[in-house]
XYZ file of C-alpha atoms in Angstrom:
704
model
C 38.308 -6.670 22.890
C 38.263 -10.643 23.105
C 37.094 -12.386 20.029
C 36.610 -16.061 19.716
C 35.966 -17.849 16.399
C 32.537 -18.421 16.509
C 30.422 -20.170 14.009
C 29.663 -19.639 10.160
C 25.915 -20.486 10.686
C 23.277 -18.802 11.330
C 24.475 -15.658 9.094
C 24.101 -12.205 10.799
C 24.172 -11.266 14.399
C 23.108 -13.824 16.807
C 22.776 -13.087 20.815
C 22.889 -16.518 22.746
C 22.760 -14.683 26.557
C 26.413 -14.875 26.971
C 27.448 -12.695 23.657
C 27.107 -12.345 20.042
C 28.002 -14.274 16.939
C 28.507 -12.485 13.643
C 28.809 -13.892 10.388
C 28.700 -12.479 6.961
C 29.095 -14.053 3.344
C 31.494 -12.550 1.233
C 33.689 -14.468 -1.802
C 35.049 -11.036 -3.079
C 36.518 -10.362 0.492
C 40.030 -10.205 1.464
C 39.468 -9.067 4.849
C 36.340 -8.197 6.935
C 36.280 -5.910 9.875
C 33.260 -5.709 12.355
C 32.813 -2.169 13.459
C 31.110 -1.790 16.985
C 29.417 1.578 17.781
C 29.130 3.315 21.095
C 26.108 5.471 21.848
C 28.292 8.529 21.429
C 29.399 7.134 17.831
C 32.599 5.915 18.820
C 33.753 3.278 16.454
C 35.756 0.216 17.395
C 37.002 -2.248 14.507
C 37.610 -5.881 14.965
C 38.945 -8.221 12.229
C 36.853 -11.219 11.894
C 39.235 -14.245 12.379
C 37.551 -17.001 10.671
C 36.616 -17.622 7.023
C 34.954 -20.815 6.382
C 33.357 -21.489 2.760
C 33.601 -17.773 2.182
C 31.472 -16.818 5.452
C 33.684 -14.635 7.722
C 32.612 -15.065 11.195
C 33.471 -14.316 14.935
C 31.915 -14.360 18.427
C 32.367 -11.500 20.899
C 31.635 -12.330 24.454
C 29.374 -9.772 26.380
C 27.973 -8.196 23.285
C 24.460 -7.835 24.161
C 21.029 -6.604 22.271
C 21.087 -3.170 21.586
C 24.824 -3.029 20.255
C 24.973 -1.071 16.889
C 27.403 -2.467 14.515
C 28.210 -2.604 10.687
C 30.998 -3.893 8.548
C 34.071 -2.865 6.547
C 34.959 -4.944 3.379
C 38.575 -5.091 2.124
C 38.897 -6.295 -1.629
C 39.266 -5.328 -5.122
C 37.672 -2.125 -6.268
C 37.218 -2.424 -10.340
C 33.751 -1.487 -11.166
C 34.354 -2.478 -15.030
C 34.600 -6.135 -13.881
C 31.902 -5.783 -11.267
C 33.938 -5.760 -8.058
C 32.996 -2.785 -5.688
C 34.830 -3.492 -2.354
C 35.932 -0.290 -0.725
C 36.692 -0.484 3.263
C 36.032 3.421 3.748
C 32.243 2.488 3.237
C 30.432 1.211 6.497
C 27.993 -1.372 5.476
C 24.839 -2.646 6.486
C 24.787 -6.637 7.419
C 22.205 -7.946 4.716
C 20.886 -10.152 7.721
C 20.158 -7.413 10.257
C 17.347 -7.867 12.241
C 16.954 -4.315 13.257
C 18.301 -1.092 11.970
C 18.530 2.262 13.720
C 19.098 5.730 12.434
C 18.677 7.140 8.884
C 20.737 7.825 5.925
C 22.610 11.318 5.775
C 22.806 11.402 1.820
C 26.053 13.195 0.933
C 29.434 12.275 -1.110
C 30.509 9.871 1.434
C 27.860 7.335 0.756
C 29.374 6.887 -2.847
C 32.248 5.225 -4.151
C 32.702 7.329 -6.858
C 33.104 11.424 -7.062
C 29.857 13.014 -8.260
C 30.399 13.891 -11.660
C 33.050 11.363 -12.531
C 31.687 7.761 -12.215
C 34.982 6.310 -13.171
C 36.795 7.733 -10.089
C 37.063 6.311 -6.673
C 35.803 8.087 -3.538
C 37.226 7.214 -0.133
C 35.523 9.451 2.109
C 34.463 7.468 5.337
C 30.646 7.067 5.354
C 30.373 5.792 8.963
C 28.983 8.856 10.439
C 26.345 9.092 7.477
C 24.871 5.638 7.808
C 22.372 3.814 10.063
C 23.609 0.863 12.016
C 22.494 -2.680 12.059
C 21.561 -3.588 15.826
C 21.951 -6.828 17.681
C 18.317 -7.665 18.941
C 17.049 -9.514 21.510
C 15.482 -12.923 20.161
C 13.297 -13.801 23.183
C 9.735 -12.899 23.193
C 6.784 -14.106 25.301
C 4.440 -15.325 22.233
C 2.063 -16.690 25.092
C -0.545 -19.119 23.348
C 0.054 -17.615 19.839
C -1.467 -19.476 16.999
C -1.894 -18.665 13.253
C -5.463 -18.403 12.227
C -4.755 -20.406 9.364
C -7.790 -19.536 7.084
C -8.393 -21.194 4.067
C -7.913 -18.944 0.825
C -11.680 -19.357 0.075
C -12.737 -18.062 3.475
C -10.408 -15.168 3.250
C -10.779 -11.598 2.869
C -7.879 -9.499 2.388
C -7.243 -5.669 3.527
C -4.281 -4.069 1.840
C -2.925 -1.465 4.296
C -0.351 0.839 4.942
C 0.977 0.917 8.721
C 1.072 4.763 9.000
C -1.733 5.629 6.161
C -4.142 3.251 8.212
C -3.720 4.740 11.639
C -2.095 8.225 11.479
C -5.290 10.441 11.822
C -7.456 7.918 13.906
C -8.888 10.298 16.826
C -9.214 7.108 19.173
C -5.507 6.214 18.888
C -3.173 7.911 21.274
C -1.043 10.437 19.269
C 2.012 8.991 20.508
C 1.780 5.520 18.731
C -0.019 6.804 15.565
C 1.472 5.510 12.467
C 3.053 2.477 14.205
C 2.973 -1.092 14.504
C 1.268 -0.420 18.005
C -1.522 1.577 16.234
C -2.228 -1.252 13.764
C -2.765 -3.460 16.917
C -4.919 -0.956 18.666
C -8.438 -2.319 19.456
C -10.397 0.348 17.454
C -8.045 -0.887 14.374
C -8.841 -4.556 14.875
C -12.329 -3.707 15.674
C -12.834 -1.777 12.264
C -11.045 -4.958 10.495
C -13.134 -7.399 12.117
C -16.444 -5.567 11.226
C -15.466 -5.888 7.732
C -15.035 -9.496 7.914
C -11.262 -9.156 7.197
C -9.222 -12.253 7.866
C -5.958 -10.920 6.876
C -4.219 -7.398 6.747
C -1.393 -7.370 4.018
C 1.105 -4.683 4.953
C 3.006 -2.517 2.672
C 6.552 -3.283 2.753
C 7.703 -3.102 6.513
C 11.204 -4.106 5.811
C 13.708 -1.545 6.307
C 14.019 0.756 3.659
C 15.834 3.806 2.490
C 14.183 7.166 1.892
C 15.559 8.439 -1.897
C 17.604 11.310 -1.787
C 16.013 12.860 -4.967
C 12.649 12.726 -3.066
C 14.194 14.203 0.344
C 15.424 16.984 -1.909
C 12.041 17.735 -3.182
C 10.594 17.655 0.656
C 9.153 14.247 -0.123
C 9.902 10.800 0.933
C 9.510 7.204 -0.142
C 5.972 6.416 1.574
C 5.280 3.009 0.044
C 8.401 1.712 1.051
C 9.514 0.015 -1.998
C 13.262 0.486 -1.386
C 14.345 -2.418 0.663
C 17.758 -2.350 2.248
C 17.143 -4.917 5.152
C 15.324 -8.007 4.342
C 14.995 -9.100 7.748
C 14.617 -6.103 9.722
C 11.184 -4.424 10.664
C 11.648 -0.669 9.612
C 12.129 1.384 12.664
C 10.171 4.220 11.024
C 6.750 2.477 12.206
C 8.086 1.963 15.643
C 7.203 3.781 18.941
C 9.924 2.381 20.839
C 12.968 4.598 21.294
C 15.283 1.918 21.846
C 17.717 0.427 19.154
C 15.836 -2.842 18.331
C 12.744 -1.829 20.056
C 10.906 -2.070 16.883
C 11.224 -5.961 16.892
C 9.479 -6.621 20.118
C 6.710 -4.163 18.835
C 6.171 -5.591 15.730
C 5.977 -9.219 17.258
C 3.366 -7.543 19.834
C 1.335 -6.397 16.769
C 1.265 -9.850 15.310
C 0.480 -11.410 18.334
C -2.636 -8.897 19.024
C -4.021 -9.710 15.649
C -3.920 -13.401 15.843
C -5.833 -12.972 19.091
C -8.539 -11.432 17.391
C -8.348 -13.752 14.290
C -6.695 -11.846 11.689
C -3.567 -12.974 9.861
C -0.674 -10.898 8.780
C 0.698 -10.824 5.095
C 3.906 -8.826 4.178
C 4.340 -7.100 1.123
C 8.066 -8.101 0.404
C 10.687 -6.556 -2.041
C 13.182 -9.219 -2.885
C 13.625 -7.945 -6.457
C 15.783 -5.181 -5.942
C 17.568 -3.121 -3.239
C 17.977 0.710 -2.111
C 21.498 0.412 -3.719
C 20.261 1.462 -7.092
C 22.150 1.259 -10.469
C 25.705 1.633 -11.201
C 25.369 5.544 -9.751
C 23.839 4.225 -6.562
C 25.100 4.327 -2.983
C 27.275 1.664 -1.464
C 25.172 0.945 1.373
C 25.383 -3.090 1.950
C 25.462 -5.843 -0.450
C 27.071 -3.775 -3.334
C 30.084 -3.419 -1.014
C 30.062 -6.947 0.452
C 29.830 -8.946 -2.803
C 28.521 -7.002 -5.623
C 28.418 -9.908 -8.334
C 26.835 -12.425 -5.961
C 23.981 -10.338 -4.888
C 23.374 -8.281 -8.074
C 22.622 -9.205 -11.637
C 25.242 -7.515 -13.897
C 25.481 -6.919 -17.470
C 27.469 -9.959 -18.833
C 29.525 -7.988 -21.318
C 30.174 -5.102 -18.925
C 29.675 -5.879 -15.386
C 30.037 -2.070 -14.388
C 26.276 -1.578 -14.912
C 23.226 -3.572 -13.583
C 20.243 -5.703 -15.296
C 17.258 -3.816 -14.245
C 13.865 -5.758 -14.539
C 12.244 -3.709 -11.929
C 12.789 -0.173 -12.983
C 14.779 0.802 -10.232
C 18.236 0.386 -10.963
C 19.020 -3.132 -10.066
C 17.877 -6.787 -9.740
C 18.602 -9.277 -7.321
C 20.535 -12.101 -8.544
C 18.471 -14.992 -7.871
C 20.790 -17.239 -9.933
C 23.618 -17.248 -6.965
C 23.305 -19.632 -4.173
C 24.146 -16.880 -1.531
C 21.651 -14.437 -2.812
C 18.779 -17.314 -2.789
C 19.793 -18.208 0.744
C 19.295 -14.550 1.926
C 15.786 -14.547 0.307
C 14.902 -18.035 1.906
C 16.452 -17.243 5.186
C 14.528 -13.956 5.284
C 11.043 -15.735 4.615
C 11.828 -18.448 7.225
C 12.576 -15.897 9.693
C 9.512 -13.915 9.247
C 7.250 -17.063 9.608
C 9.209 -18.626 12.454
C 10.417 -15.913 14.554
C 7.980 -13.103 13.599
C 4.953 -15.601 13.165
C 3.710 -13.680 9.814
C 1.144 -15.697 7.836
C 2.276 -15.055 4.181
C 3.785 -12.951 1.696
C 2.786 -10.844 -1.164
C 5.968 -10.822 -3.492
C 6.613 -7.410 -5.494
C 7.238 -7.865 -9.263
C 7.467 -11.696 -8.702
C 8.311 -12.356 -12.157
C 12.035 -10.832 -11.566
C 12.514 -13.715 -9.035
C 11.888 -15.943 -12.062
C 14.363 -14.575 -14.369
C 17.553 -16.851 -13.648
C 19.047 -16.119 -16.948
C 16.969 -13.827 -19.100
C 13.415 -15.012 -19.594
C 10.846 -15.775 -17.087
C 10.947 -19.498 -16.071
C 8.081 -20.437 -13.711
C 10.271 -23.294 -12.747
C 13.253 -21.280 -11.520
C 15.576 -22.306 -8.681
C 13.613 -19.972 -6.187
C 10.103 -21.526 -6.821
C 11.790 -24.992 -6.347
C 13.224 -24.037 -3.193
C 9.831 -22.495 -2.078
C 8.241 -25.707 -3.191
C 10.598 -28.081 -1.053
C 10.768 -25.861 1.994
C 8.487 -27.216 4.842
C 8.182 -23.953 6.282
C 7.758 -21.537 3.553
C 5.655 -23.622 1.233
C 2.756 -23.704 4.128
C 2.040 -20.207 4.436
C 0.132 -17.850 1.882
C 2.250 -16.938 -1.044
C 1.168 -14.200 -3.243
C 2.824 -13.138 -6.549
C 2.300 -9.677 -8.292
C 2.719 -11.638 -11.380
C 4.610 -9.274 -13.485
C 7.891 -7.100 -13.922
C 8.926 -4.093 -16.535
C 11.149 -6.859 -18.296
C 10.296 -8.473 -21.628
C 7.540 -10.994 -21.179
C 7.163 -9.945 -17.750
C 3.316 -10.115 -17.547
C 3.073 -13.546 -16.332
C -0.860 -13.457 -14.982
C -1.858 -17.399 -14.527
C 1.453 -18.726 -15.033
C 2.755 -19.004 -11.513
C 3.241 -22.549 -9.900
C 0.584 -24.407 -8.687
C 0.677 -23.691 -4.771
C 0.963 -19.883 -5.429
C -2.025 -17.336 -5.781
C -1.702 -14.251 -8.107
C -2.787 -10.359 -8.202
C -5.131 -10.821 -10.935
C -4.591 -7.792 -12.842
C -6.916 -8.917 -15.416
C -9.774 -9.300 -12.859
C -9.178 -5.501 -12.047
C -8.964 -4.400 -15.597
C -12.164 -6.210 -16.782
C -14.401 -5.206 -13.767
C -13.314 -1.537 -14.212
C -14.129 -1.650 -17.979
C -17.440 -3.397 -17.364
C -18.697 -0.903 -14.996
C -17.444 2.007 -17.093
C -19.374 0.919 -20.081
C -16.708 -0.277 -22.046
C -18.122 -2.543 -25.265
C -17.477 -6.415 -25.578
C -16.800 -7.081 -21.960
C -19.526 -9.232 -21.074
C -17.905 -12.626 -21.608
C -14.580 -11.805 -19.903
C -16.497 -10.213 -17.157
C -18.307 -13.665 -16.700
C -14.936 -15.425 -16.433
C -13.574 -13.011 -13.796
C -16.924 -13.240 -11.575
C -16.439 -17.126 -11.326
C -12.796 -17.340 -10.707
C -10.911 -16.900 -13.805
C -10.922 -20.329 -14.967
C -9.597 -19.288 -18.290
C -6.240 -18.505 -16.284
C -5.957 -21.100 -13.554
C -7.931 -24.121 -14.460
C -5.475 -25.643 -17.015
C -2.899 -25.785 -14.648
C -4.762 -27.598 -12.032
C -5.394 -24.682 -9.766
C -8.532 -23.676 -8.168
C -10.378 -20.127 -8.016
C -8.675 -19.086 -4.928
C -5.472 -18.929 -7.529
C -7.237 -15.372 -8.149
C -6.307 -12.524 -5.613
C -9.317 -10.217 -7.083
C -8.985 -6.613 -6.780
C -10.326 -3.467 -8.207
C -7.973 -1.070 -6.058
C -4.671 -1.515 -4.941
C -1.928 0.968 -3.334
C -0.686 1.784 -6.984
C -3.169 3.832 -8.568
C -6.487 5.493 -7.747
C -8.760 4.909 -4.656
C -11.935 3.528 -5.473
C -13.903 6.981 -4.747
C -11.234 8.587 -7.175
C -11.790 5.901 -9.816
C -15.253 7.188 -10.007
C -14.320 10.811 -9.580
C -11.612 11.094 -12.171
C -10.937 10.537 -15.917
C -7.199 11.681 -15.437
C -4.388 11.472 -13.151
C -3.615 14.465 -11.017
C -0.140 13.826 -9.778
C 1.258 17.471 -9.833
C 2.144 17.163 -5.860
C 4.860 14.445 -7.062
C 6.969 17.146 -8.357
C 7.192 15.372 -11.891
C 4.975 17.705 -14.048
C 2.190 14.924 -13.822
C 4.228 12.601 -15.985
C 4.592 9.814 -13.367
C 1.917 7.172 -12.646
C -0.427 5.134 -15.233
C -2.059 7.180 -17.693
C -4.592 4.551 -18.824
C -6.615 3.971 -15.525
C -9.744 2.709 -17.084
C -11.834 5.152 -14.700
C -14.745 7.319 -15.405
C -15.489 10.304 -13.612
C -19.359 10.096 -14.071
C -19.574 13.299 -16.079
C -17.536 15.979 -13.950
C -13.881 16.106 -13.242
C -13.280 15.754 -9.652
C -15.760 17.149 -6.670
C -18.987 18.600 -7.649
C -22.171 19.713 -5.893
C -24.207 18.074 -8.366
C -26.378 15.545 -6.346
C -27.057 13.062 -9.548
C -23.476 13.213 -10.138
C -22.656 12.253 -6.497
C -25.363 9.752 -5.987
C -23.979 7.820 -9.413
C -20.580 7.846 -7.684
C -21.654 6.427 -4.519
C -23.598 3.687 -6.383
C -20.744 3.150 -8.591
C -18.520 2.257 -5.443
C -21.042 0.093 -3.856
C -21.264 -1.735 -7.379
C -17.396 -2.327 -7.365
C -17.448 -3.578 -3.635
C -20.463 -5.899 -4.354
C -19.046 -7.368 -7.514
C -15.600 -7.809 -5.567
C -16.849 -9.338 -2.582
C -19.372 -12.038 -4.340
C -16.817 -12.928 -7.067
C -15.222 -16.339 -6.734
C -11.601 -16.218 -5.815
C -10.110 -13.908 -2.687
C -11.378 -10.645 -2.305
C -8.909 -7.888 -1.690
C -9.901 -4.299 -0.351
C -7.435 -1.657 -0.414
C -7.470 0.503 2.863
C -10.211 3.457 3.144
C -12.093 2.251 0.110
C -15.008 1.104 2.484
C -14.706 4.873 3.935
C -14.548 6.636 0.548
C -10.937 7.796 0.923
C -9.416 10.180 -1.770
C -6.217 10.984 -2.795
C -7.564 13.973 -4.877
C -7.157 12.297 -8.246
C -3.299 11.425 -7.483
C -2.638 7.798 -8.659
C 0.774 7.565 -7.465
C 1.253 8.745 -4.015
C 4.371 6.795 -3.457
C 5.896 9.846 -2.183
C 3.217 11.436 -0.157
C 3.804 10.906 3.524
C 0.947 13.229 4.500
C -2.618 13.906 4.368
C -2.851 13.132 0.786
C -2.241 9.527 1.293
C -3.417 8.912 4.937
C -6.904 7.862 5.578
C -9.082 10.751 6.830
C -11.052 8.897 9.482
C -12.827 12.205 10.348
C -14.761 12.260 6.983
C -15.248 8.495 6.502
C -18.400 7.743 4.531
C -20.227 5.808 7.008
C -22.954 4.536 4.652
C -20.311 3.161 2.439
C -18.857 1.517 5.341
C -21.994 -0.149 6.355
C -22.840 -1.477 2.863
C -19.240 -3.129 2.734
C -20.221 -4.971 6.003
C -23.450 -6.101 4.585
C -21.932 -7.442 1.486
C -19.136 -9.057 3.476
C -21.688 -10.774 5.948
C -23.403 -12.200 3.173
C -20.338 -13.659 1.619
C -19.024 -14.966 4.766
C -22.746 -16.512 5.468
C -23.013 -18.371 2.083
C -20.379 -20.826 0.701
C -21.781 -20.556 -2.865
C -19.693 -17.281 -3.121
C -16.507 -19.138 -1.556
C -16.435 -22.324 -3.757
C -13.254 -24.202 -3.678
C -13.614 -25.532 -7.439
C -14.791 -24.148 -10.658
C -18.013 -24.223 -12.016
C -18.800 -26.852 -14.537
C -22.233 -25.625 -15.913
C -23.285 -29.192 -15.901
C -26.454 -30.652 -14.023
C -25.645 -31.513 -10.635
C -27.141 -35.338 -9.872
C -24.318 -36.742 -7.705
C -24.895 -36.682 -3.891
C -28.313 -35.687 -3.655
C -28.039 -33.003 -6.385
C -31.177 -31.517 -8.076
C -30.507 -31.913 -11.471
C -29.880 -28.307 -12.145
C -26.558 -27.009 -13.377
C -24.211 -25.312 -10.828
C -24.335 -22.119 -12.860
C -26.491 -20.834 -15.357
C -26.225 -17.342 -17.268
C -29.483 -15.461 -18.264
C -30.172 -12.314 -20.525
C -32.805 -9.597 -18.800
C -35.530 -11.353 -20.819
C -35.309 -14.500 -18.841
C -33.591 -16.746 -21.680
C -30.503 -18.437 -21.018
C -27.444 -16.680 -22.611
C -26.496 -18.045 -26.262
C -23.629 -17.478 -28.574
C -25.039 -14.343 -30.046
C -25.700 -12.882 -26.684
C -22.164 -13.446 -25.646
C -20.685 -11.832 -28.717
C -23.030 -8.809 -28.520
C -20.410 -6.131 -28.101
C -23.161 -3.570 -26.877
C -24.793 -5.925 -24.174
C -24.032 -4.506 -20.478
C -26.568 -6.475 -18.493
C -26.583 -9.966 -17.459
C -28.019 -12.422 -14.773
C -26.140 -15.377 -13.304
C -27.662 -18.127 -11.178
C -25.723 -19.675 -8.419
C -26.943 -23.034 -7.373
C -26.367 -23.598 -3.650
C -27.432 -27.319 -4.114
C -24.503 -27.566 -6.825
C -21.203 -27.041 -4.390
C -18.721 -29.683 -4.894
C -17.096 -29.129 -1.801
C -17.007 -31.235 1.443
C -16.966 -29.886 5.094
C -14.492 -30.592 7.640
C -16.698 -33.846 8.689
C -16.800 -34.827 5.086
C -20.388 -33.655 4.650
C -21.568 -32.170 1.497
C -21.857 -28.580 1.393
C -25.248 -27.278 0.717
C -26.254 -23.524 0.410
C -29.255 -21.295 -0.643
C -29.201 -20.212 -4.234
C -28.758 -16.859 -5.567
C -29.268 -14.719 -8.922
C -27.356 -11.731 -9.336
C -28.176 -9.304 -11.598
C -25.806 -7.041 -13.234
C -26.633 -3.713 -15.151
C -24.229 -1.275 -16.562
C -26.242 -0.015 -18.804
C -27.279 3.717 -18.416
C -30.800 2.952 -18.077
C -32.791 0.752 -15.798
C -33.263 -2.775 -17.030
C -36.064 -5.262 -15.872
C -34.785 -8.721 -15.286
C -37.052 -11.579 -15.838
C -36.543 -14.425 -13.066
C -35.518 -17.900 -14.361
C -38.321 -20.278 -14.844
C -39.702 -21.973 -11.785
C -37.401 -25.329 -11.598
C -34.605 -22.645 -10.605
C -36.847 -21.163 -7.485
C -40.032 -20.404 -6.713
C -39.583 -16.784 -5.514
C -36.699 -14.806 -5.133
C -35.807 -11.993 -2.301
C -33.765 -8.807 -2.989
C -30.903 -8.923 -0.318
C -28.564 -6.499 -2.018
C -29.358 -3.568 -4.297
C -26.997 -0.949 -4.736
C -29.437 1.524 -5.977
C -31.681 1.112 -3.106
C -32.116 3.460 0.273
C -31.136 1.593 2.972
C -34.826 1.967 4.379
C -36.396 0.522 1.169
C -38.464 -2.603 1.953
C -36.992 -5.992 0.286
C -38.301 -6.873 -3.080
C -39.774 -10.226 -3.610
C -40.529 -11.570 -6.932
C -41.781 -15.098 -8.403
C -40.253 -17.293 -10.758
C -40.768 -15.488 -14.253
C -41.846 -12.096 -12.765
C -39.512 -9.245 -13.430
C -37.234 -7.250 -11.261
C -36.173 -3.637 -12.110
C -32.506 -3.036 -11.823
C -31.610 0.441 -11.976
C -29.289 1.998 -14.398
C -25.640 1.125 -13.322
C -26.554 -1.217 -10.352
C -26.476 -4.913 -8.785
C -29.118 -6.539 -7.411
C -28.565 -9.641 -5.503
C -31.679 -12.273 -5.064
C -31.651 -15.170 -2.546
C -34.201 -17.920 -3.334
C -37.097 -18.085 -0.767
C -37.518 -21.217 1.217
C -39.949 -23.550 -0.050
C -43.065 -24.859 1.948
């Protein structure tokens, strides 16, 4: 086969219409073989002829999209010194843009013999490995444009490609659970009806199903086991063709953009599926182990593990950093995604041992003209020492606010001494973000995410019920801050079921009306249950999928109502923190932009905030006190609102603020009201009854 020198850049397999350039980095290699596979599995090996700055490369004419390939890397195999080259192991290209096939878990994938980690195993792994695929980079994007919502106007919907779509009766069976299903009109219509501006997809980078789970009849459902940072996973593709998942993914993005919905990817750059020193040799381990992974300094046989998965990517090495940055740019420029949520992002800040928010990775992101301009969301923790970093990420980043989740859960389950912190979370967590020049939108507010109870289960279970995972209920978080409302699990008691329904509405109303960016977990608006399992990472079945046939339509309508209220009123979407001071500039009314009231109508004092038993509070939001300007530079003015929160187990009468705040108020949201109830209207100083464990939102009536 004819082989030309080719180019060292770009890395990966690049088709130009006449052939394909192959380039792979390895400082550890002595020789690199490109392995091409026919449809029947026949392998052709070609030694890459050139090596420039440790990038091995070659151009093969007439190699077209759909060609399956891999690498064999010749070099030193000496695990105690961190060197693990073994040409008997076929390796996936770290820059694979598509991967075809599955892992056949057996001895050949491992470079040692089972039972003897110090031995060397030279079984050929090619027949047990999936293959990298040369893709067609050309796609008709038409007039595709990113929606580019401001954070303040965003509502994020966290979803799993398969879990969201697998049981929907209006989606054709042959595309359920795929990218095409996410782009189906019924899914788009549902998202639009909720006011969703961005769908945040659980990992779609190609990932490996763990052999330990397969042996139990389970699988890695969530996908936090990446082995291809540039490849959309073929498991979510309805295309039968190798590489077809790329075109299908792009078509999904184009359809969502056309509907005005952004696409955010949950990405896992902190570790890979190759695991610890006893893991398989699938890709980077066999290409250049020390460059791609953090090794224990005094014994490089072992891996530093800040993720709980066996290894951590070596973000202190330039080629490892290059892989991450090239991946991010690729997904933005070629796949048109609108942002990323970084799993265990604190790991990316560990250049050496401690978390350093000024680590090289964050400097590169800050300087990159492409990546710095999309939405960047950190999961601001990992499992290593000092890994919990909520509030400490760089200014252009937003964060999953775990303190918001915990505080709101504690407030609504009646825990003592949460009132002052609840107020911070409701107003954008200034205590976490304001000191570093950030704004309320730095806080991605959530009560529920994929990891943990669903919203319905949060109000139905005190304890986790993870027996189906096969770990004797030892996996998953044991401290869930949940409350079952009196009975564990399903019940026929109408009072308990009514309370659970009200609690779900309380959480959704709090979430959507808090300052910051709300994130809804898929199916929570439909009353989805996982039967008390708070760790369905391995449950690719009805337990984890949305059951569209049993959707709670009343809860869905309530969610839509509150979302519409948020979208219609900028007072709930402020771009700056409240000051609490009188507003007199630019036509202000002299009233504070925010005020807090006890149920008796008096403004909150220190003793009120410090009262550990207090569970009820009202907050006044001044629609004439918004410091934001619209696109024309005009001051934003809105109606004013009073939000009454009652987490007490008895009804509370709330007195409306004095007349200067508003002459009369009309209830627009009542989480305890029947949908047919007539709206309550109260005058200044009069009282409105807020039911036990309920929220009432009142809007100022226009004056004559």
